[in-house]
Amino acid sequence: MNTRKIARGFALNFFRTVGLFFAFIAILQFQDHFVGYAFVSLGISAVTLYLSFRGVFRNKKPL
């Protein structure tokens, strides 16, 4: 087994999970009327998810 491939896959899945977590937190913050914090969470989520899925958007390796 290629250890680097496993570690990269684990890191990529963890990075995507963090992005989805921030998106979920943003939804909860919008519901509680914490709009400023929600936009910060959306920004973090957007950057994280873009960097982890950029191989889909462009033909490059994800982080």
mmCIF file of N, CA and C in Angstrom:
data_model
loop_
_atom_site.group_PDB
_atom_site.id
_atom_site.type_symbol
_atom_site.label_atom_id
_atom_site.label_comp_id
_atom_site.label_asym_id
_atom_site.label_seq_id
_atom_site.Cartn_x
_atom_site.Cartn_y
_atom_site.Cartn_z
ATOM 1 N N MET A 1 0.825 -1.193 0.000
ATOM 2 C CA MET A 1 0.000 0.000 0.000
ATOM 3 C C MET A 1 0.864 1.249 0.000
ATOM 4 N N ASN A 2 0.400 2.207 -0.729
ATOM 5 C CA ASN A 2 1.125 3.460 -0.802
ATOM 6 C C ASN A 2 0.680 4.362 0.348
ATOM 7 N N THR A 3 1.586 4.594 1.282
ATOM 8 C CA THR A 3 1.254 5.362 2.482
ATOM 9 C C THR A 3 0.914 6.807 2.147
ATOM 10 N N ARG A 4 1.612 7.380 1.186
ATOM 11 C CA ARG A 4 1.328 8.774 0.819
ATOM 12 C C ARG A 4 -0.069 8.931 0.240
ATOM 13 N N LYS A 5 -0.486 7.953 -0.551
ATOM 14 C CA LYS A 5 -1.820 8.023 -1.148
ATOM 15 C C LYS A 5 -2.897 7.941 -0.071
ATOM 16 N N ILE A 6 -2.693 7.082 0.910
ATOM 17 C CA ILE A 6 -3.656 6.946 2.006
ATOM 18 C C ILE A 6 -3.691 8.223 2.841
ATOM 19 N N ALA A 7 -2.507 8.754 3.161
ATOM 20 C CA ALA A 7 -2.441 9.977 3.964
ATOM 21 C C ALA A 7 -3.061 11.155 3.217
ATOM 22 N N ARG A 8 -2.812 11.244 1.907
ATOM 23 C CA ARG A 8 -3.400 12.338 1.122
ATOM 24 C C ARG A 8 -4.917 12.218 1.066
ATOM 25 N N GLY A 9 -5.410 10.988 0.907
ATOM 26 C CA GLY A 9 -6.855 10.786 0.891
ATOM 27 C C GLY A 9 -7.491 11.132 2.223
ATOM 28 N N PHE A 10 -6.825 10.751 3.316
ATOM 29 C CA PHE A 10 -7.345 11.080 4.639
ATOM 30 C C PHE A 10 -7.353 12.586 4.860
ATOM 31 N N ALA A 11 -6.261 13.250 4.491
ATOM 32 C CA ALA A 11 -6.183 14.702 4.666
ATOM 33 C C ALA A 11 -7.235 15.412 3.822
ATOM 34 N N LEU A 12 -7.448 14.925 2.602
ATOM 35 C CA LEU A 12 -8.434 15.547 1.724
ATOM 36 C C LEU A 12 -9.850 15.377 2.280
ATOM 37 N N ASN A 13 -10.165 14.179 2.766
ATOM 38 C CA ASN A 13 -11.485 13.959 3.357
ATOM 39 C C ASN A 13 -11.676 14.778 4.624
ATOM 40 N N PHE A 14 -10.630 14.917 5.424
ATOM 41 C CA PHE A 14 -10.714 15.739 6.626
ATOM 42 C C PHE A 14 -10.944 17.201 6.258
ATOM 43 N N PHE A 15 -10.237 17.685 5.236
ATOM 44 C CA PHE A 15 -10.367 19.068 4.780
ATOM 45 C C PHE A 15 -11.787 19.329 4.280
ATOM 46 N N ARG A 16 -12.355 18.379 3.541
ATOM 47 C CA ARG A 16 -13.731 18.529 3.055
ATOM 48 C C ARG A 16 -14.728 18.509 4.205
ATOM 49 N N THR A 17 -14.468 17.678 5.212
ATOM 50 C CA THR A 17 -15.348 17.620 6.377
ATOM 51 C C THR A 17 -15.339 18.946 7.128
ATOM 52 N N VAL A 18 -14.175 19.555 7.249
ATOM 53 C CA VAL A 18 -14.077 20.862 7.911
ATOM 54 C C VAL A 18 -14.875 21.906 7.131
ATOM 55 N N GLY A 19 -14.790 21.880 5.807
ATOM 56 C CA GLY A 19 -15.555 22.819 4.982
ATOM 57 C C GLY A 19 -17.053 22.644 5.147
ATOM 58 N N LEU A 20 -17.504 21.390 5.170
ATOM 59 C CA LEU A 20 -18.935 21.135 5.361
ATOM 60 C C LEU A 20 -19.382 21.512 6.770
ATOM 61 N N PHE A 21 -18.493 21.333 7.750
ATOM 62 C CA PHE A 21 -18.809 21.733 9.117
ATOM 63 C C PHE A 21 -19.034 23.244 9.195
ATOM 64 N N PHE A 22 -18.165 24.023 8.559
ATOM 65 C CA PHE A 22 -18.335 25.475 8.579
ATOM 66 C C PHE A 22 -19.596 25.900 7.828
ATOM 67 N N ALA A 23 -19.966 25.180 6.774
ATOM 68 C CA ALA A 23 -21.217 25.489 6.071
ATOM 69 C C ALA A 23 -22.412 25.221 6.983
ATOM 70 N N PHE A 24 -22.364 24.128 7.727
ATOM 71 C CA PHE A 24 -23.442 23.805 8.669
ATOM 72 C C PHE A 24 -23.521 24.842 9.786
ATOM 73 N N ILE A 25 -22.378 25.242 10.309
ATOM 74 C CA ILE A 25 -22.347 26.261 11.356
ATOM 75 C C ILE A 25 -22.912 27.584 10.834
ATOM 76 N N ALA A 26 -22.626 27.921 9.575
ATOM 77 C CA ALA A 26 -23.158 29.155 8.988
ATOM 78 C C ALA A 26 -24.677 29.112 8.930
ATOM 79 N N ILE A 27 -25.243 27.961 8.584
ATOM 80 C CA ILE A 27 -26.707 27.824 8.550
ATOM 81 C C ILE A 27 -27.285 28.058 9.938
ATOM 82 N N LEU A 28 -26.661 27.466 10.955
ATOM 83 C CA LEU A 28 -27.151 27.655 12.323
ATOM 84 C C LEU A 28 -27.015 29.110 12.768
ATOM 85 N N GLN A 29 -25.943 29.775 12.365
ATOM 86 C CA GLN A 29 -25.757 31.170 12.750
ATOM 87 C C GLN A 29 -26.760 32.081 12.053
ATOM 88 N N PHE A 30 -27.109 31.777 10.799
ATOM 89 C CA PHE A 30 -28.157 32.552 10.128
ATOM 90 C C PHE A 30 -29.492 32.382 10.842
ATOM 91 N N GLN A 31 -29.783 31.175 11.304
ATOM 92 C CA GLN A 31 -31.045 30.936 12.004
ATOM 93 C C GLN A 31 -31.113 31.698 13.319
ATOM 94 N N ASP A 32 -29.960 31.871 13.970
ATOM 95 C CA ASP A 32 -29.922 32.586 15.244
ATOM 96 C C ASP A 32 -29.681 34.082 15.072
ATOM 97 N N HIS A 33 -29.704 34.562 13.820
ATOM 98 C CA HIS A 33 -29.544 35.978 13.481
ATOM 99 C C HIS A 33 -28.156 36.523 13.809
ATOM 100 N N PHE A 34 -27.135 35.657 13.792
ATOM 101 C CA PHE A 34 -25.747 36.099 13.896
ATOM 102 C C PHE A 34 -25.201 36.220 12.476
ATOM 103 N N VAL A 35 -25.642 37.250 11.774
ATOM 104 C CA VAL A 35 -25.384 37.353 10.337
ATOM 105 C C VAL A 35 -23.901 37.585 10.046
ATOM 106 N N GLY A 36 -23.251 38.427 10.825
ATOM 107 C CA GLY A 36 -21.829 38.693 10.595
ATOM 108 C C GLY A 36 -20.981 37.445 10.746
ATOM 109 N N TYR A 37 -21.220 36.701 11.825
ATOM 110 C CA TYR A 37 -20.481 35.458 12.037
ATOM 111 C C TYR A 37 -20.809 34.432 10.957
ATOM 112 N N ALA A 38 -22.050 34.444 10.499
ATOM 113 C CA ALA A 38 -22.457 33.488 9.466
ATOM 114 C C ALA A 38 -21.719 33.752 8.161
ATOM 115 N N PHE A 39 -21.531 35.020 7.804
ATOM 116 C CA PHE A 39 -20.797 35.321 6.574
ATOM 117 C C PHE A 39 -19.319 34.950 6.694
ATOM 118 N N VAL A 40 -18.750 35.103 7.883
ATOM 119 C CA VAL A 40 -17.367 34.666 8.096
ATOM 120 C C VAL A 40 -17.272 33.152 7.938
ATOM 121 N N SER A 41 -18.220 32.425 8.517
ATOM 122 C CA SER A 41 -18.228 30.967 8.388
ATOM 123 C C SER A 41 -18.440 30.540 6.944
ATOM 124 N N LEU A 42 -19.297 31.262 6.222
ATOM 125 C CA LEU A 42 -19.492 30.949 4.804
ATOM 126 C C LEU A 42 -18.223 31.195 3.996
ATOM 127 N N GLY A 43 -17.508 32.246 4.324
ATOM 128 C CA GLY A 43 -16.256 32.523 3.628
ATOM 129 C C GLY A 43 -15.218 31.443 3.870
ATOM 130 N N ILE A 44 -15.077 31.030 5.124
ATOM 131 C CA ILE A 44 -14.139 29.951 5.449
ATOM 132 C C ILE A 44 -14.552 28.672 4.744
ATOM 133 N N SER A 45 -15.846 28.392 4.750
ATOM 134 C CA SER A 45 -16.353 27.185 4.095
ATOM 135 C C SER A 45 -16.113 27.230 2.595
ATOM 136 N N ALA A 46 -16.348 28.378 1.977
ATOM 137 C CA ALA A 46 -16.168 28.495 0.528
ATOM 138 C C ALA A 46 -14.712 28.292 0.129
ATOM 139 N N VAL A 47 -13.800 28.898 0.869
ATOM 140 C CA VAL A 47 -12.376 28.739 0.553
ATOM 141 C C VAL A 47 -11.934 27.296 0.766
ATOM 142 N N THR A 48 -12.349 26.706 1.874
ATOM 143 C CA THR A 48 -11.962 25.327 2.180
ATOM 144 C C THR A 48 -12.507 24.355 1.149
ATOM 145 N N LEU A 49 -13.776 24.497 0.803
ATOM 146 C CA LEU A 49 -14.362 23.577 -0.170
ATOM 147 C C LEU A 49 -13.807 23.807 -1.569
ATOM 148 N N TYR A 50 -13.510 25.056 -1.917
ATOM 149 C CA TYR A 50 -12.909 25.302 -3.230
ATOM 150 C C TYR A 50 -11.533 24.644 -3.326
ATOM 151 N N LEU A 51 -10.727 24.809 -2.279
ATOM 152 C CA LEU A 51 -9.388 24.227 -2.315
ATOM 153 C C LEU A 51 -9.422 22.701 -2.323
ATOM 154 N N SER A 52 -10.416 22.106 -1.669
ATOM 155 C CA SER A 52 -10.462 20.646 -1.645
ATOM 156 C C SER A 52 -11.105 20.061 -2.898
ATOM 157 N N PHE A 53 -11.956 20.823 -3.579
ATOM 158 C CA PHE A 53 -12.607 20.325 -4.796
ATOM 159 C C PHE A 53 -12.062 20.983 -6.060
ATOM 160 N N ARG A 54 -10.912 21.668 -5.977
ATOM 161 C CA ARG A 54 -10.440 22.383 -7.157
ATOM 162 C C ARG A 54 -9.985 21.442 -8.262
ATOM 163 N N GLY A 55 -9.728 20.187 -7.940
ATOM 164 C CA GLY A 55 -9.427 19.211 -8.982
ATOM 165 C C GLY A 55 -10.619 18.972 -9.884
ATOM 166 N N VAL A 56 -11.830 19.181 -9.363
ATOM 167 C CA VAL A 56 -13.049 19.046 -10.162
ATOM 168 C C VAL A 56 -13.240 20.291 -11.024
ATOM 169 N N PHE A 57 -13.002 21.480 -10.430
ATOM 170 C CA PHE A 57 -13.205 22.731 -11.151
ATOM 171 C C PHE A 57 -12.139 22.951 -12.216
ATOM 172 N N ARG A 58 -10.905 22.713 -11.839
ATOM 173 C CA ARG A 58 -9.789 22.861 -12.768
ATOM 174 C C ARG A 58 -9.026 21.553 -12.753
ATOM 175 N N ASN A 59 -8.253 21.328 -13.730
ATOM 176 C CA ASN A 59 -7.560 20.048 -13.837
ATOM 177 C C ASN A 59 -6.249 20.098 -13.049
ATOM 178 N N LYS A 60 -6.358 20.313 -11.734
ATOM 179 C CA LYS A 60 -5.196 20.357 -10.856
ATOM 180 C C LYS A 60 -5.421 19.427 -9.683
ATOM 181 N N LYS A 61 -4.338 19.115 -9.005
ATOM 182 C CA LYS A 61 -4.437 18.263 -7.829
ATOM 183 C C LYS A 61 -5.046 19.056 -6.678
ATOM 184 N N PRO A 62 -5.903 18.439 -5.878
ATOM 185 C CA PRO A 62 -6.371 19.106 -4.665
ATOM 186 C C PRO A 62 -5.250 19.146 -3.631
ATOM 187 N N LEU A 63 -5.434 19.925 -2.585
ATOM 188 C CA LEU A 63 -4.395 20.020 -1.552
ATOM 189 C C LEU A 63 -4.169 18.688 -0.885
#
